[in-house]
DNA sequence: CGTCGCATTGATATCGCTCAAATCCGGTGG
DNA sequence: CCACCGGATTTGAGCGATATCAATGCGACG
């Protein structure tokens, strides 16, 4: 059975694409560069970053296995952020031109592409609401309720707690303390990379 | 000149759509209900909500004037959250079937729809970046730099300063103080609903 | 003229940020 | 096998920025 990008992308587009293996820390593109490609993550993780005046980095998005990134750049001429591998990763590099052409020609694929964008949009908006909450505890709870699976609102942590802290707009110290307090008070349980609500 | 949804949606689709005026608190759809429509907010605000076991509500997104919501109902059979008017609102209710049909039949519109989603996604990510900044002043500056027009980074305020405060994830008091301080120090100027940088 | 909501400013408290230090863990090399 | 290293994790102490509570002025609107 087809897996990964092969399940989504037509053979023609796959043929036009190239496989890229990159080590942790590799830069795939930079802000202002011409948008030559959209990427698909086969394995690993890639961060879309922007930098403040003092060099502090803000993670706009972290694309993991099975996700596209730079899709939003498809209709703009230049990238609007940097892309850096957060782990050693295997990517599929899809030429923007070929993708654009396929979107024109294949309504079925076009529809799929719309579904992908819609999903990303929902997820981004949910994160906006999360970041709008004032307290660390509320943000963690929001994460569980909005992204958690099953009755226990299980959330599997993809990366480190530090990464999660940045995702939540908190320092890692505050997140550690908050999780510890929530666990102490029986609001959540933690077991090897999985957060959930007891009960 | 056309405004709002009329500027985006083709006449045929507008004809198939219906205008809905709803009072604050009105429910537009509920979790699990069949996805019959996509909505566009002409005025007011609508909250997309999800509920935890003990009735805690989590806001997934608050859609405001000029935004679509429930775009995801295009590809799933049931809504995954509740939609409740946060204020008296005027909405455009676009039948999912008609929209789907148009996306299939009209590649030009399809492309346009993709462009709309891409733009919203970029805008949402930009807001994520803004909310990830720690200081009130930095958020205001980020707003000017990322959304401002022209050499002075002019930003026209659509609503009240209170609304802007909420958009920035701040209380209105802090925003007032921050703007006053920035104006005092010559970082920005304010003139009837327009923020800009002097020089 | 009275009311309502926005804008503004003051005083205080809270919570997250910063700096600091100790521990743990996986990987690396001798 | 063990010593070592870097990064994640954890806890502590204190500070500062934002939230919160409170009061006032102002303009719109009936």
mmCIF file of C-alpha atoms in Angstrom, chain A residues 25-37 39 46-51 57 60 69-70 73 76-85 93:
data_model
loop_
_atom_site.group_PDB
_atom_site.id
_atom_site.type_symbol
_atom_site.label_atom_id
_atom_site.label_comp_id
_atom_site.label_asym_id
_atom_site.label_seq_id
_atom_site.Cartn_x
_atom_site.Cartn_y
_atom_site.Cartn_z
ATOM 1 C CA UNK A 25 20.143 22.381 11.898
ATOM 2 C CA UNK A 26 20.149 22.436 8.096
ATOM 3 C CA UNK A 27 18.475 25.473 6.537
ATOM 4 C CA UNK A 28 16.068 24.696 3.717
ATOM 5 C CA UNK A 29 15.226 28.239 2.788
ATOM 6 C CA UNK A 30 15.446 31.737 4.169
ATOM 7 C CA UNK A 31 13.165 34.711 4.448
ATOM 8 C CA UNK A 32 13.073 36.663 1.225
ATOM 9 C CA UNK A 33 14.332 33.856 -0.957
ATOM 10 C CA UNK A 34 12.293 33.015 -4.069
ATOM 11 C CA UNK A 35 9.685 30.344 -3.415
ATOM 12 C CA UNK A 36 10.961 27.538 -5.537
ATOM 13 C CA UNK A 37 9.433 24.621 -3.699
ATOM 14 C CA UNK A 39 8.094 20.429 1.016
ATOM 15 C CA UNK A 46 11.248 21.050 10.298
ATOM 16 C CA UNK A 47 10.628 24.371 11.995
ATOM 17 C CA UNK A 48 9.418 27.536 10.341
ATOM 18 C CA UNK A 49 11.104 30.369 12.182
ATOM 19 C CA UNK A 50 11.277 34.072 12.379
ATOM 20 C CA UNK A 51 13.793 36.084 14.297
ATOM 21 C CA UNK A 57 13.562 32.775 17.497
ATOM 22 C CA UNK A 60 5.699 29.755 13.550
ATOM 23 C CA UNK A 69 5.204 22.934 4.824
ATOM 24 C CA UNK A 70 5.629 26.179 2.921
ATOM 25 C CA UNK A 73 4.081 30.286 0.101
ATOM 26 C CA UNK A 76 3.589 34.348 -2.993
ATOM 27 C CA UNK A 77 6.866 35.043 -4.724
ATOM 28 C CA UNK A 78 9.124 34.923 -1.667
ATOM 29 C CA UNK A 79 9.361 32.906 1.513
ATOM 30 C CA UNK A 80 8.212 34.766 4.554
ATOM 31 C CA UNK A 81 10.193 32.801 7.139
ATOM 32 C CA UNK A 82 13.186 30.508 7.574
ATOM 33 C CA UNK A 83 12.938 26.731 7.524
ATOM 34 C CA UNK A 84 15.363 24.757 9.654
ATOM 35 C CA UNK A 85 15.490 21.038 10.353
ATOM 36 C CA UNK A 93 11.020 18.747 -2.327
#
